[in-house]
Short mmCIF file of C-alpha atoms and ligand atoms in Angstrom, two decimals:
data_model
loop_
_atom_site.label_atom_id
_atom_site.label_comp_id
_atom_site.label_asym_id
_atom_site.label_seq_id
_atom_site.Cartn_x
_atom_site.Cartn_y
_atom_site.Cartn_z
CA MET A 3 -39.10 18.75 -36.77
CA ILE A 4 -38.31 19.75 -33.20
CA ARG A 5 -39.67 18.22 -30.01
CA GLN A 6 -39.02 18.17 -26.31
CA PHE A 7 -37.24 14.97 -25.29
CA PRO A 8 -39.40 12.97 -22.82
CA GLY A 9 -38.25 13.37 -19.21
CA PHE A 10 -35.96 16.30 -20.06
CA PRO A 11 -37.85 19.61 -20.20
CA ASN A 12 -34.58 21.37 -21.13
CA VAL A 13 -33.77 19.20 -24.19
CA ARG A 14 -35.03 19.70 -27.75
CA LEU A 15 -34.46 17.00 -30.34
CA VAL A 16 -34.03 18.42 -33.84
CA SER A 17 -35.11 15.66 -36.19
CA HIS A 18 -35.16 17.27 -39.63
CA PRO A 19 -34.45 14.57 -42.27
CA LEU A 20 -31.52 16.51 -43.79
CA ILE A 21 -29.88 16.82 -40.38
CA GLN A 22 -30.46 13.13 -39.64
CA GLN A 23 -28.99 12.05 -42.97
CA LYS A 24 -25.88 14.20 -42.49
CA LEU A 25 -25.44 12.97 -38.92
CA THR A 26 -25.66 9.35 -40.11
CA THR A 27 -22.84 9.99 -42.59
CA ALA A 28 -20.78 11.75 -39.91
CA ARG A 29 -21.14 8.72 -37.62
CA LYS A 30 -19.59 6.33 -40.17
CA LYS A 31 -16.01 5.43 -39.30
CA THR A 32 -15.11 5.59 -43.00
CA THR A 33 -16.02 9.30 -43.21
CA LYS A 34 -12.74 11.19 -43.48
CA ASN A 35 -11.77 14.53 -41.86
CA ARG A 36 -12.64 16.72 -44.80
CA GLU A 37 -16.19 15.38 -45.21
CA PHE A 38 -16.68 15.21 -41.44
CA ARG A 39 -15.84 18.92 -41.12
CA GLN A 40 -18.15 19.84 -43.95
CA LEU A 41 -21.02 17.79 -42.50
CA LEU A 42 -20.71 19.34 -39.05
CA ASN A 43 -20.81 22.85 -40.49
CA GLU A 44 -23.80 22.01 -42.67
CA ILE A 45 -25.69 20.50 -39.73
CA ALA A 46 -24.89 23.57 -37.63
CA GLY A 47 -26.34 25.83 -40.32
CA LEU A 48 -29.54 23.83 -40.35
CA MET A 49 -29.75 23.69 -36.56
CA VAL A 50 -29.31 27.41 -36.03
CA TYR A 51 -32.56 27.88 -37.92
CA GLU A 52 -34.30 26.01 -35.08
CA LEU A 53 -32.32 27.66 -32.28
CA THR A 54 -33.35 31.11 -33.49
CA SER A 55 -37.00 30.26 -34.15
CA ASP A 56 -38.07 31.97 -30.89
CA SER A 57 -35.54 34.82 -31.04
CA PRO A 58 -37.28 38.14 -30.38
CA THR A 59 -37.55 40.53 -33.31
CA ARG A 60 -38.37 44.22 -33.63
CA GLN A 61 -39.93 46.24 -36.40
CA VAL A 62 -37.70 48.44 -38.53
CA GLU A 63 -38.43 50.74 -41.41
CA VAL A 64 -36.46 50.35 -44.62
CA GLU A 65 -36.51 52.16 -47.90
CA THR A 66 -36.92 49.99 -50.98
CA PRO A 67 -35.99 51.52 -54.36
CA LEU A 68 -39.70 52.51 -54.54
CA GLN A 69 -40.95 53.45 -51.07
CA ARG A 70 -40.61 53.02 -47.31
CA THR A 71 -41.87 49.76 -45.76
CA ASN A 72 -41.78 47.84 -42.48
CA GLY A 73 -39.47 44.94 -41.89
CA VAL A 74 -37.97 43.05 -38.94
CA GLU A 75 -34.56 42.54 -37.40
CA LEU A 76 -33.37 40.44 -34.46
CA ALA A 77 -33.96 42.43 -31.27
CA SER A 78 -30.89 41.04 -29.48
CA GLU A 79 -27.35 40.47 -30.50
CA ILE A 80 -26.31 36.83 -30.90
CA ILE A 81 -23.01 35.74 -29.37
CA LEU A 82 -21.56 32.33 -30.22
CA VAL A 83 -19.30 30.53 -27.78
CA PRO A 84 -17.70 27.42 -29.28
CA ILE A 85 -15.99 25.12 -26.79
CA LEU A 86 -12.52 24.36 -28.14
CA ARG A 87 -11.66 22.39 -30.00
CA ALA A 88 -14.64 20.54 -31.38
CA GLY A 89 -17.08 23.47 -31.11
CA LEU A 90 -15.03 25.24 -33.79
CA GLY A 91 -16.19 22.55 -36.20
CA MET A 92 -19.75 23.90 -36.13
CA THR A 93 -19.07 27.63 -35.79
CA ASN A 94 -18.58 28.56 -39.44
CA GLY A 95 -21.85 26.81 -40.29
CA VAL A 96 -23.67 29.05 -37.81
CA LEU A 97 -21.83 32.17 -38.99
CA GLN A 98 -23.00 31.57 -42.55
CA LEU A 99 -26.55 32.19 -41.32
CA VAL A 100 -25.76 34.73 -38.56
CA PRO A 101 -22.75 36.58 -40.00
CA GLN A 102 -23.14 39.51 -37.61
CA ALA A 103 -22.60 37.35 -34.50
CA ARG A 104 -19.64 38.00 -32.23
CA VAL A 105 -17.70 34.94 -31.11
CA GLY A 106 -16.23 34.15 -27.70
CA HIS A 107 -14.05 31.11 -27.04
CA ILE A 108 -13.73 28.74 -24.12
CA GLY A 109 -10.88 26.22 -24.21
CA LEU A 110 -11.54 23.02 -22.28
CA TYR A 111 -10.38 19.45 -22.55
CA ARG A 112 -11.39 16.37 -20.60
CA ASP A 113 -8.71 14.78 -18.46
CA GLU A 114 -8.59 11.25 -19.88
CA GLU A 115 -8.37 9.61 -16.45
CA THR A 116 -10.79 11.63 -14.35
CA LEU A 117 -13.03 12.86 -17.24
CA GLN A 118 -13.06 16.25 -15.45
CA PRO A 119 -12.84 19.38 -17.65
CA VAL A 120 -9.55 21.29 -17.61
CA THR A 121 -9.82 24.94 -18.65
CA TYR A 122 -6.98 26.44 -20.71
CA TYR A 123 -8.51 29.49 -22.44
CA HIS A 124 -11.29 32.04 -21.97
CA LYS A 125 -12.02 35.01 -24.20
CA LEU A 126 -15.57 36.31 -24.08
CA PRO A 127 -16.88 39.52 -25.65
CA PRO A 128 -18.32 42.38 -23.54
CA ASN A 129 -22.06 42.87 -22.97
CA MET A 130 -22.84 39.15 -22.79
CA ASP A 131 -25.69 40.00 -20.39
CA GLU A 132 -27.66 41.75 -23.15
CA ALA A 133 -27.13 39.07 -25.79
CA GLU A 134 -28.60 35.74 -26.73
CA VAL A 135 -25.72 33.32 -26.20
CA MET A 136 -25.30 30.04 -28.12
CA VAL A 137 -22.75 27.64 -26.69
CA ILE A 138 -21.56 25.24 -29.37
CA ASP A 139 -20.10 21.78 -28.76
CA PRO A 140 -20.96 18.72 -30.85
CA MET A 141 -20.63 16.26 -27.95
CA LEU A 142 -22.54 16.22 -24.64
CA ALA A 143 -21.08 13.20 -22.81
CA THR A 144 -20.73 13.42 -19.01
CA GLY A 145 -21.78 17.08 -19.22
CA GLY A 146 -18.68 18.23 -17.31
CA SER A 147 -17.40 20.47 -20.11
CA ILE A 148 -20.66 22.25 -20.94
CA THR A 149 -21.51 22.69 -17.25
CA ALA A 150 -18.14 24.37 -16.63
CA ALA A 151 -18.55 26.53 -19.75
CA VAL A 152 -22.06 27.66 -18.82
CA THR A 153 -20.93 28.47 -15.27
CA ALA A 154 -18.19 30.71 -16.72
CA ILE A 155 -20.61 32.34 -19.17
CA LYS A 156 -23.13 33.07 -16.41
CA GLN A 157 -20.37 34.85 -14.45
CA THR A 158 -20.46 37.54 -17.18
CA GLY A 159 -24.11 38.19 -16.35
CA ALA A 160 -25.44 36.33 -19.40
CA ARG A 161 -28.81 34.77 -18.73
CA ARG A 162 -30.24 33.86 -22.14
CA ILE A 163 -28.14 30.83 -23.01
CA LYS A 164 -28.81 27.93 -25.39
CA MET A 165 -26.61 24.98 -26.26
CA MET A 166 -26.18 23.55 -29.75
CA CYS A 167 -24.87 20.00 -29.86
CA LEU A 168 -24.92 17.09 -32.25
CA VAL A 169 -25.02 13.99 -30.07
CA ALA A 170 -26.10 13.92 -26.42
CA ALA A 171 -25.85 11.13 -23.86
CA PRO A 172 -28.54 10.80 -21.17
CA GLU A 173 -25.82 11.20 -18.50
CA GLY A 174 -24.89 14.67 -19.79
CA MET A 175 -28.51 15.70 -20.27
CA LYS A 176 -29.19 14.78 -16.63
CA ARG A 177 -26.15 16.80 -15.52
CA MET A 178 -27.42 19.86 -17.43
CA LEU A 179 -30.89 19.43 -15.95
CA ASP A 180 -29.40 19.30 -12.44
CA ASP A 181 -26.92 22.17 -12.86
CA HIS A 182 -28.35 24.50 -15.53
CA ALA A 183 -32.02 23.65 -16.13
CA ASP A 184 -32.54 27.15 -17.58
CA VAL A 185 -30.27 26.35 -20.56
CA VAL A 186 -32.14 24.64 -23.40
CA VAL A 187 -30.04 21.97 -25.13
CA TYR A 188 -30.74 21.51 -28.85
CA THR A 189 -29.39 18.21 -30.11
CA ALA A 190 -29.67 16.19 -33.31
CA ALA A 191 -29.53 12.86 -31.44
CA VAL A 192 -29.92 11.35 -28.00
CA ASP A 193 -27.72 8.27 -27.87
CA GLU A 194 -27.78 5.25 -25.57
CA ARG A 195 -25.09 5.73 -22.92
CA LEU A 196 -21.42 6.33 -22.16
CA ASN A 197 -18.79 3.60 -22.24
CA GLU A 198 -16.24 3.08 -19.44
CA ARG A 199 -13.95 5.74 -21.03
CA GLY A 200 -16.72 8.34 -21.16
CA TYR A 201 -17.34 8.03 -24.92
CA ILE A 202 -20.87 8.20 -26.24
CA LEU A 203 -22.35 4.96 -27.63
CA PRO A 204 -22.99 4.60 -30.50
CA GLY A 205 -21.74 8.20 -30.88
CA LEU A 206 -19.29 9.22 -33.58
CA GLY A 207 -15.96 8.83 -31.80
CA ASP A 208 -13.74 11.72 -30.76
CA ALA A 209 -15.20 14.74 -32.53
CA GLY A 210 -12.12 16.95 -32.11
CA ASP A 211 -9.79 14.28 -33.47
CA ARG A 212 -12.07 13.57 -36.42
CA LEU A 213 -12.40 17.26 -37.26
CA PHE A 214 -8.73 18.07 -37.07
CA GLY A 215 -7.13 14.77 -38.09
CA THR A 216 -5.37 14.22 -34.76
CA GLU A 217 -6.58 10.66 -34.17
C1 PRP B 325 -14.96 16.70 -26.16
C2 PRP B 325 -16.18 17.43 -26.66
C3 PRP B 325 -16.70 18.09 -25.42
C4 PRP B 325 -16.34 17.12 -24.34
C5 PRP B 325 -17.58 16.37 -23.95
O1 PRP B 325 -13.89 17.54 -26.04
O2 PRP B 325 -15.91 18.31 -27.70
O3 PRP B 325 -16.10 19.36 -25.17
O4 PRP B 325 -15.39 16.20 -24.90
O5 PRP B 325 -17.35 15.53 -22.88
P1 PRP B 325 -18.02 15.77 -21.46
O6 PRP B 325 -19.45 16.05 -21.67
O7 PRP B 325 -17.80 14.45 -20.76
O8 PRP B 325 -17.30 16.89 -20.76
P2 PRP B 325 -12.43 17.00 -25.66
O9 PRP B 325 -12.23 17.04 -24.19
O10 PRP B 325 -12.20 15.67 -26.32
O11 PRP B 325 -11.48 18.09 -26.26
P3 PRP B 325 -11.21 18.47 -27.80
O12 PRP B 325 -12.47 19.09 -28.33
O13 PRP B 325 -10.08 19.43 -27.72
O14 PRP B 325 -10.84 17.21 -28.55
N1 URA B 326 -16.03 13.67 -26.57
C1 URA B 326 -16.05 13.19 -27.84
O1 URA B 326 -15.44 13.81 -28.74
N2 URA B 326 -16.72 12.07 -28.11
C2 URA B 326 -17.38 11.38 -27.15
O2 URA B 326 -17.99 10.34 -27.45
C3 URA B 326 -17.35 11.88 -25.83
C4 URA B 326 -16.67 13.03 -25.57
#
């Protein structure tokens, strides 16, 4: 259900049928905000299962009502970093499965003319260097936003960083390979290309606007 995307050693395509079905519904232009939000959170919950499949664990002892036994727990803390706004649309879905995670926020928007990311907010928790960090953004288009976010996250000393996205364009995947090849990008789809306004084709439109009803 998960495979490396050819030519991109840092990209993993998550192709579980449930994820693909939900993504197909999210792409439809007739899907309204409420359902779109629900779908993105559901997909995120399914994807986090794959993102954590290689997370290190350690043995712990627990006491059942009858006796002591061995169990496991995650060896590292997980920190989520949604990129505002659209990353928020997947965060609750991840938190349902990883409720203990702390959450940092990075606020970025793309300048509509230059397509360059403009940063307006940063709030990251302490001890990022010891944690497994998941950056969350449904759209990887030119790659400008995620590259800027990962650069900021690395300045905290964090080194174990993964990205969760929904739809990736080859242009953004190439940018991540050039700038942050150590960050594995998990995506539910690799689309064809960007249009002249930097939107992913076929894509799903403006994810932030569709989530929050600002279109
Ligand atoms: C979208 C999306 C990404 C970015 C991707 O955010 O959520 O953050 O564009 O594009 P890029 O790869 O070319 O940088 P947007 O700038 O529309 O802001 P929003 O989430 O507040 O709507
Ligand atoms: N951001 C979006 O929300 N959608 C795109 O297609 C590209 C960037």
